[in-house]
Amino acid sequence: MDILRKVKQHREEQEQLKWVGTFEEYLELLKERPEIAQSAHSRVYNMIRDRGIEQHKDSDVKKYPFFSDHIYGLEESIERLVEEYFHSAARRLDVRKRILLLMGPVSGGKSTIVNLLKRGLEEYSLTDEGAVYAIKDCPMQEDPLHLIPYHLRDEFYEEYGIKVEGTLSPLNQMRLEEEYGGRVEDVLVERIFFSEDRRTGIGTFSPSDPKSQDIADLTGSIDFSTIAEYGSESDPRAYRFDGELNKANRGLMEFQEMLKCDEKFLWHLLSLTQEGNFKAGRFALISADEMIVAHTNESEYRSFINNKKNEALHSRIIVMNVPYNLKVTEEERIYEKMIEDSDMSHVHIAPHALRTAAIFTVLTRLKESHNQGIDLTKKLRLYDGEIVEGFKEQDVKDLKNEHQDEGMTGIDPRYVINRISSAIIRKDAYSINALDVLRSLKEGLDQHASISKEDRERYKDFISVARREYDEIAKKEVQKAFVYSYEESAKTLVNNYLDNVEAYCNNHKIHDPITGDELNADEKLMRSIEEQIGISENAKKAFREEILIRISAYARKGYKFDYNSHERLREAIQKKLFADLKDVVKITTSVKTPDENQLKKINEVIARLVDEHGYNTHSANELLKYVGSLLNR
């Protein structure tokens, strides 16, 4: 089998990566590649950075491919996380002495972010850039540089440019004396590979019943079976260094539901975060270099902050909000990914069904603006990158700064996917459309225990808004499919419009190719197109001049200008074509017993919807019937 061959190949590749040598040989390795001695925080940041950093020319926000393939619509939050925490911590600023607390609503992406970091570290430790070396056979995969005595560390920094922090653990101190006779240069060092399953460099702690939870889960415990052999509980050989803090050393420690933990578990984090060590058994403080990541929701965090007993931890936590996505297009991608990963991937979901659901979901997460000219629908469009007349890019930035907690409440993606599943099961069909999804979403609100009565009524209003948005989309979809040779019709119309705009702006006449007459610019034609997108009589001159400027800019760069080159012009052309065709669509789709001509037209439209727009025959027929009923209202 091919899969077995690949497993064998992977195993052989890992074998080739293994390395064992003396500390003296490790120092020679450091001279060639000092980056292998990086801290846990630095390793995480470099792992993210090595996957690339993207920045769109029209946006100040950076995108990180490490996250963007899995986390949608949270570019600002991810950038803040990477730059304000990971980057600062990697530079050894005081931020590295803080617990990273991801705070946000359920199903918002907190756990996904942590899982990406854990999986990423596992893969990164297999690369040359992310290689990790530790004292051989150490249960805590201790940094070999701890072997360097304190009085020589300044000299070591001058020669190697590497700062050494932390002390040798009690176990390795004993091994150094007994196994190596104090000869630091002979201590064996090995390359290790992070693995959550093998508990190497990645730890996960999840609180259980406070009465049964043992602190040993964090710091390890005494091995009573060896007391007789070693004679004392303070002998490090009689201690199991197998707590999560021990095993996460050099990498990442995930503290699930940290704020639900008993206080005694959190006390250990005070010393670990600030001083880089923790207390275990009857030993001196044990050094550990690890990033601690926790996650919680807002209500639990508020309760934690209000508890005076937790004040010592407050200053040792950096809170990063992970809100819900507020972009319709990105929300649609979330649903697509969740469906691909489920057993529903074989079901045909008609075009715009997921987008309609996304419109409803994002509306539940938005907060009303203090700007009276902005309603939630306009805000939704602006956030999604659409052009809304009268608003600029700066307005979008101002809107985002208006409510710091926007996106921390609302409907979560899992609810939507659950309702889509319900719609599929109820309909018992291999095709569902936007109306099926909206109907299921509405019915599910009454069964959602955590939604208040007030929110439930508000959410039902949002379903009506999403329905109206879908109505417009559906009408455009059908009207567009009815246009024979749509692109050609659009090109002809736009060329005619541009000829007239040029004549109008330059105060020239138009030459009629048929009669040879010199004609004035066709004001009626230009206004019939401009009115489709709400261009007023007073604004028409500025709009036409803007079009000419765009044409000139394209010409200078050697590009050809067409109706797709200007977004608002494209919208105007489409609406004009649709308006001219509306009566034809209305008649054809509403006739119960179409004649041969009408039937032929309907079949052509269905074929076009299937071939060019992503419908299947069933969903295309349903769309035609629905649009027919809309146009006849």
PDB file of N, CA, C and O in Angstrom, residues 188-236:
ATOM      1  N   LEU A 188      26.247  13.855  27.574  1.00  0.00           N
ATOM      2  CA  LEU A 188      25.655  13.570  26.273  1.00  0.00           C
ATOM      3  C   LEU A 188      24.454  14.482  25.999  1.00  0.00           C
ATOM      4  O   LEU A 188      23.632  14.741  26.886  1.00  0.00           O
ATOM      5  N   VAL A 189      24.383  14.941  24.778  1.00  0.00           N
ATOM      6  CA  VAL A 189      23.287  15.804  24.313  1.00  0.00           C
ATOM      7  C   VAL A 189      22.640  15.122  23.113  1.00  0.00           C
ATOM      8  O   VAL A 189      23.331  14.486  22.307  1.00  0.00           O
ATOM      9  N   GLU A 190      21.318  15.233  22.994  1.00  0.00           N
ATOM     10  CA  GLU A 190      20.611  14.619  21.869  1.00  0.00           C
ATOM     11  C   GLU A 190      19.621  15.605  21.265  1.00  0.00           C
ATOM     12  O   GLU A 190      19.189  16.549  21.928  1.00  0.00           O
ATOM     13  N   ARG A 191      19.287  15.362  20.012  1.00  0.00           N
ATOM     14  CA  ARG A 191      18.237  16.155  19.380  1.00  0.00           C
ATOM     15  C   ARG A 191      16.900  15.538  19.741  1.00  0.00           C
ATOM     16  O   ARG A 191      16.735  14.304  19.676  1.00  0.00           O
ATOM     17  N   ILE A 192      15.949  16.379  20.128  1.00  0.00           N
ATOM     18  CA  ILE A 192      14.615  15.887  20.493  1.00  0.00           C
ATOM     19  C   ILE A 192      13.577  16.439  19.520  1.00  0.00           C
ATOM     20  O   ILE A 192      13.826  17.419  18.812  1.00  0.00           O
ATOM     21  N   PHE A 193      12.412  15.806  19.512  1.00  0.00           N
ATOM     22  CA  PHE A 193      11.329  16.214  18.626  1.00  0.00           C
ATOM     23  C   PHE A 193      10.064  16.389  19.451  1.00  0.00           C
ATOM     24  O   PHE A 193       9.665  15.477  20.188  1.00  0.00           O
ATOM     25  N   PHE A 194       9.472  17.560  19.351  1.00  0.00           N
ATOM     26  CA  PHE A 194       8.269  17.839  20.135  1.00  0.00           C
ATOM     27  C   PHE A 194       7.126  16.924  19.714  1.00  0.00           C
ATOM     28  O   PHE A 194       6.927  16.653  18.523  1.00  0.00           O
ATOM     29  N   SER A 195       6.375  16.470  20.697  1.00  0.00           N
ATOM     30  CA  SER A 195       5.212  15.624  20.419  1.00  0.00           C
ATOM     31  C   SER A 195       4.264  15.688  21.611  1.00  0.00           C
ATOM     32  O   SER A 195       4.666  15.392  22.740  1.00  0.00           O
ATOM     33  N   GLU A 196       3.036  16.085  21.349  1.00  0.00           N
ATOM     34  CA  GLU A 196       2.044  16.107  22.428  1.00  0.00           C
ATOM     35  C   GLU A 196       1.713  14.690  22.867  1.00  0.00           C
ATOM     36  O   GLU A 196       1.544  14.433  24.058  1.00  0.00           O
ATOM     37  N   ASP A 197       1.626  13.766  21.917  1.00  0.00           N
ATOM     38  CA  ASP A 197       1.292  12.376  22.253  1.00  0.00           C
ATOM     39  C   ASP A 197       2.366  11.734  23.134  1.00  0.00           C
ATOM     40  O   ASP A 197       2.060  10.964  24.048  1.00  0.00           O
ATOM     41  N   ARG A 198       3.638  12.045  22.863  1.00  0.00           N
ATOM     42  CA  ARG A 198       4.744  11.471  23.652  1.00  0.00           C
ATOM     43  C   ARG A 198       5.094  12.360  24.840  1.00  0.00           C
ATOM     44  O   ARG A 198       6.031  12.055  25.574  1.00  0.00           O
ATOM     45  N   ARG A 199       4.381  13.438  25.002  1.00  0.00           N
ATOM     46  CA  ARG A 199       4.584  14.389  26.099  1.00  0.00           C
ATOM     47  C   ARG A 199       6.025  14.896  26.110  1.00  0.00           C
ATOM     48  O   ARG A 199       6.721  14.846  27.107  1.00  0.00           O
ATOM     49  N   THR A 200       6.438  15.402  24.957  1.00  0.00           N
ATOM     50  CA  THR A 200       7.772  15.974  24.825  1.00  0.00           C
ATOM     51  C   THR A 200       7.649  17.406  24.325  1.00  0.00           C
ATOM     52  O   THR A 200       7.283  17.636  23.178  1.00  0.00           O
ATOM     53  N   GLY A 201       7.888  18.372  25.201  1.00  0.00           N
ATOM     54  CA  GLY A 201       7.876  19.777  24.806  1.00  0.00           C
ATOM     55  C   GLY A 201       6.503  20.386  24.646  1.00  0.00           C
ATOM     56  O   GLY A 201       6.390  21.587  24.398  1.00  0.00           O
ATOM     57  N   ILE A 202       5.456  19.585  24.787  1.00  0.00           N
ATOM     58  CA  ILE A 202       4.086  20.104  24.692  1.00  0.00           C
ATOM     59  C   ILE A 202       3.254  19.463  25.793  1.00  0.00           C
ATOM     60  O   ILE A 202       3.133  18.233  25.856  1.00  0.00           O
ATOM     61  N   GLY A 203       2.709  20.298  26.660  1.00  0.00           N
ATOM     62  CA  GLY A 203       1.884  19.797  27.756  1.00  0.00           C
ATOM     63  C   GLY A 203       0.491  20.386  27.703  1.00  0.00           C
ATOM     64  O   GLY A 203       0.287  21.483  27.190  1.00  0.00           O
ATOM     65  N   THR A 204      -0.466  19.639  28.231  1.00  0.00           N
ATOM     66  CA  THR A 204      -1.859  20.099  28.280  1.00  0.00           C
ATOM     67  C   THR A 204      -2.429  19.779  29.650  1.00  0.00           C
ATOM     68  O   THR A 204      -2.381  18.621  30.086  1.00  0.00           O
ATOM     69  N   PHE A 205      -2.925  20.801  30.325  1.00  0.00           N
ATOM     70  CA  PHE A 205      -3.530  20.584  31.639  1.00  0.00           C
ATOM     71  C   PHE A 205      -4.990  20.993  31.587  1.00  0.00           C
ATOM     72  O   PHE A 205      -5.321  22.095  31.157  1.00  0.00           O
ATOM     73  N   SER A 206      -5.857  20.086  32.020  1.00  0.00           N
ATOM     74  CA  SER A 206      -7.296  20.368  32.055  1.00  0.00           C
ATOM     75  C   SER A 206      -7.811  20.098  33.459  1.00  0.00           C
ATOM     76  O   SER A 206      -7.637  18.985  33.977  1.00  0.00           O
ATOM     77  N   PRO A 207      -8.400  21.089  34.118  1.00  0.00           N
ATOM     78  CA  PRO A 207      -8.848  20.892  35.507  1.00  0.00           C
ATOM     79  C   PRO A 207     -10.008  19.913  35.600  1.00  0.00           C
ATOM     80  O   PRO A 207     -10.842  19.825  34.707  1.00  0.00           O
ATOM     81  N   SER A 208     -10.020  19.176  36.689  1.00  0.00           N
ATOM     82  CA  SER A 208     -11.138  18.270  36.952  1.00  0.00           C
ATOM     83  C   SER A 208     -11.742  18.667  38.296  1.00  0.00           C
ATOM     84  O   SER A 208     -11.648  19.830  38.696  1.00  0.00           O
ATOM     85  N   ASP A 209     -12.312  17.731  39.003  1.00  0.00           N
ATOM     86  CA  ASP A 209     -12.918  18.015  40.300  1.00  0.00           C
ATOM     87  C   ASP A 209     -11.841  18.520  41.261  1.00  0.00           C
ATOM     88  O   ASP A 209     -10.838  17.841  41.493  1.00  0.00           O
ATOM     89  N   PRO A 210     -12.011  19.723  41.832  1.00  0.00           N
ATOM     90  CA  PRO A 210     -11.000  20.281  42.737  1.00  0.00           C
ATOM     91  C   PRO A 210     -10.655  19.352  43.901  1.00  0.00           C
ATOM     92  O   PRO A 210      -9.539  19.367  44.408  1.00  0.00           O
ATOM     93  N   LYS A 211     -11.597  18.519  44.316  1.00  0.00           N
ATOM     94  CA  LYS A 211     -11.359  17.632  45.456  1.00  0.00           C
ATOM     95  C   LYS A 211     -10.417  16.488  45.106  1.00  0.00           C
ATOM     96  O   LYS A 211      -9.709  15.969  45.957  1.00  0.00           O
ATOM     97  N   SER A 212     -10.443  16.081  43.828  1.00  0.00           N
ATOM     98  CA  SER A 212      -9.616  14.951  43.427  1.00  0.00           C
ATOM     99  C   SER A 212      -8.377  15.362  42.636  1.00  0.00           C
ATOM    100  O   SER A 212      -7.495  14.556  42.385  1.00  0.00           O
ATOM    101  N   GLN A 213      -8.319  16.638  42.239  1.00  0.00           N
ATOM    102  CA  GLN A 213      -7.180  17.108  41.446  1.00  0.00           C
ATOM    103  C   GLN A 213      -5.928  17.148  42.305  1.00  0.00           C
ATOM    104  O   GLN A 213      -5.954  17.608  43.443  1.00  0.00           O
ATOM    105  N   ASP A 214      -4.827  16.654  41.785  1.00  0.00           N
ATOM    106  CA  ASP A 214      -3.570  16.583  42.515  1.00  0.00           C
ATOM    107  C   ASP A 214      -2.562  17.521  41.873  1.00  0.00           C
ATOM    108  O   ASP A 214      -2.410  17.541  40.649  1.00  0.00           O
ATOM    109  N   ILE A 215      -1.833  18.285  42.711  1.00  0.00           N
ATOM    110  CA  ILE A 215      -0.833  19.211  42.199  1.00  0.00           C
ATOM    111  C   ILE A 215       0.277  18.480  41.453  1.00  0.00           C
ATOM    112  O   ILE A 215       0.984  19.051  40.617  1.00  0.00           O
ATOM    113  N   ALA A 216       0.401  17.167  41.726  1.00  0.00           N
ATOM    114  CA  ALA A 216       1.404  16.351  41.042  1.00  0.00           C
ATOM    115  C   ALA A 216       1.156  16.321  39.539  1.00  0.00           C
ATOM    116  O   ALA A 216       2.085  16.078  38.760  1.00  0.00           O
ATOM    117  N   ASP A 217      -0.098  16.567  39.125  1.00  0.00           N
ATOM    118  CA  ASP A 217      -0.395  16.603  37.688  1.00  0.00           C
ATOM    119  C   ASP A 217       0.392  17.703  36.997  1.00  0.00           C
ATOM    120  O   ASP A 217       0.672  17.622  35.800  1.00  0.00           O
ATOM    121  N   LEU A 218       0.759  18.730  37.770  1.00  0.00           N
ATOM    122  CA  LEU A 218       1.523  19.845  37.203  1.00  0.00           C
ATOM    123  C   LEU A 218       3.026  19.681  37.407  1.00  0.00           C
ATOM    124  O   LEU A 218       3.813  19.954  36.501  1.00  0.00           O
ATOM    125  N   THR A 219       3.430  19.260  38.617  1.00  0.00           N
ATOM    126  CA  THR A 219       4.851  19.332  38.985  1.00  0.00           C
ATOM    127  C   THR A 219       5.533  17.985  39.152  1.00  0.00           C
ATOM    128  O   THR A 219       6.724  17.939  39.489  1.00  0.00           O
ATOM    129  N   GLY A 220       4.820  16.882  38.936  1.00  0.00           N
ATOM    130  CA  GLY A 220       5.429  15.577  39.143  1.00  0.00           C
ATOM    131  C   GLY A 220       5.222  15.103  40.579  1.00  0.00           C
ATOM    132  O   GLY A 220       4.625  15.805  41.401  1.00  0.00           O
ATOM    133  N   SER A 221       5.718  13.898  40.916  1.00  0.00           N
ATOM    134  CA  SER A 221       5.450  13.334  42.239  1.00  0.00           C
ATOM    135  C   SER A 221       6.558  12.370  42.663  1.00  0.00           C
ATOM    136  O   SER A 221       7.379  11.932  41.850  1.00  0.00           O
ATOM    137  N   ILE A 222       6.550  12.028  43.929  1.00  0.00           N
ATOM    138  CA  ILE A 222       7.526  11.083  44.474  1.00  0.00           C
ATOM    139  C   ILE A 222       7.179   9.670  44.008  1.00  0.00           C
ATOM    140  O   ILE A 222       6.013   9.268  43.986  1.00  0.00           O
ATOM    141  N   ASP A 223       8.200   8.909  43.649  1.00  0.00           N
ATOM    142  CA  ASP A 223       8.019   7.503  43.281  1.00  0.00           C
ATOM    143  C   ASP A 223       8.311   6.670  44.531  1.00  0.00           C
ATOM    144  O   ASP A 223       9.464   6.344  44.842  1.00  0.00           O
ATOM    145  N   PHE A 224       7.252   6.363  45.261  1.00  0.00           N
ATOM    146  CA  PHE A 224       7.432   5.697  46.555  1.00  0.00           C
ATOM    147  C   PHE A 224       8.063   4.313  46.427  1.00  0.00           C
ATOM    148  O   PHE A 224       8.663   3.798  47.369  1.00  0.00           O
ATOM    149  N   SER A 225       7.953   3.707  45.260  1.00  0.00           N
ATOM    150  CA  SER A 225       8.531   2.370  45.075  1.00  0.00           C
ATOM    151  C   SER A 225      10.058   2.400  45.095  1.00  0.00           C
ATOM    152  O   SER A 225      10.708   1.367  45.228  1.00  0.00           O
ATOM    153  N   THR A 226      10.638   3.593  44.948  1.00  0.00           N
ATOM    154  CA  THR A 226      12.106   3.698  44.897  1.00  0.00           C
ATOM    155  C   THR A 226      12.705   4.280  46.181  1.00  0.00           C
ATOM    156  O   THR A 226      13.929   4.416  46.271  1.00  0.00           O
ATOM    157  N   ILE A 227      11.859   4.645  47.141  1.00  0.00           N
ATOM    158  CA  ILE A 227      12.357   5.250  48.383  1.00  0.00           C
ATOM    159  C   ILE A 227      13.323   4.306  49.093  1.00  0.00           C
ATOM    160  O   ILE A 227      14.383   4.714  49.579  1.00  0.00           O
ATOM    161  N   ALA A 228      12.945   3.026  49.160  1.00  0.00           N
ATOM    162  CA  ALA A 228      13.805   2.046  49.846  1.00  0.00           C
ATOM    163  C   ALA A 228      15.166   1.949  49.164  1.00  0.00           C
ATOM    164  O   ALA A 228      16.199   1.775  49.807  1.00  0.00           O
ATOM    165  N   GLU A 229      15.162   2.073  47.834  1.00  0.00           N
ATOM    166  CA  GLU A 229      16.407   1.954  47.077  1.00  0.00           C
ATOM    167  C   GLU A 229      17.302   3.171  47.255  1.00  0.00           C
ATOM    168  O   GLU A 229      18.522   3.030  47.434  1.00  0.00           O
ATOM    169  N   TYR A 230      16.687   4.374  47.221  1.00  0.00           N
ATOM    170  CA  TYR A 230      17.497   5.590  47.274  1.00  0.00           C
ATOM    171  C   TYR A 230      17.539   6.236  48.662  1.00  0.00           C
ATOM    172  O   TYR A 230      18.318   7.169  48.887  1.00  0.00           O
ATOM    173  N   GLY A 231      16.651   5.804  49.550  1.00  0.00           N
ATOM    174  CA  GLY A 231      16.748   6.190  50.948  1.00  0.00           C
ATOM    175  C   GLY A 231      16.168   7.518  51.349  1.00  0.00           C
ATOM    176  O   GLY A 231      16.089   7.811  52.535  1.00  0.00           O
ATOM    177  N   SER A 232      15.758   8.358  50.418  1.00  0.00           N
ATOM    178  CA  SER A 232      15.253   9.679  50.800  1.00  0.00           C
ATOM    179  C   SER A 232      14.311  10.233  49.737  1.00  0.00           C
ATOM    180  O   SER A 232      14.519  10.021  48.544  1.00  0.00           O
ATOM    181  N   GLU A 233      13.305  10.975  50.199  1.00  0.00           N
ATOM    182  CA  GLU A 233      12.376  11.623  49.274  1.00  0.00           C
ATOM    183  C   GLU A 233      13.026  12.801  48.556  1.00  0.00           C
ATOM    184  O   GLU A 233      12.527  13.250  47.526  1.00  0.00           O
ATOM    185  N   SER A 234      14.147  13.280  49.094  1.00  0.00           N
ATOM    186  CA  SER A 234      14.819  14.410  48.468  1.00  0.00           C
ATOM    187  C   SER A 234      15.847  13.964  47.423  1.00  0.00           C
ATOM    188  O   SER A 234      16.521  14.808  46.818  1.00  0.00           O
ATOM    189  N   ASP A 235      15.972  12.650  47.217  1.00  0.00           N
ATOM    190  CA  ASP A 235      16.844  12.150  46.157  1.00  0.00           C
ATOM    191  C   ASP A 235      16.106  12.290  44.828  1.00  0.00           C
ATOM    192  O   ASP A 235      15.020  11.737  44.659  1.00  0.00           O
ATOM    193  N   PRO A 236      16.649  13.049  43.874  1.00  0.00           N
ATOM    194  CA  PRO A 236      15.932  13.289  42.610  1.00  0.00           C
ATOM    195  C   PRO A 236      15.620  12.023  41.813  1.00  0.00           C
ATOM    196  O   PRO A 236      14.712  12.013  41.002  1.00  0.00           O
TER     197      PRO A 236
END
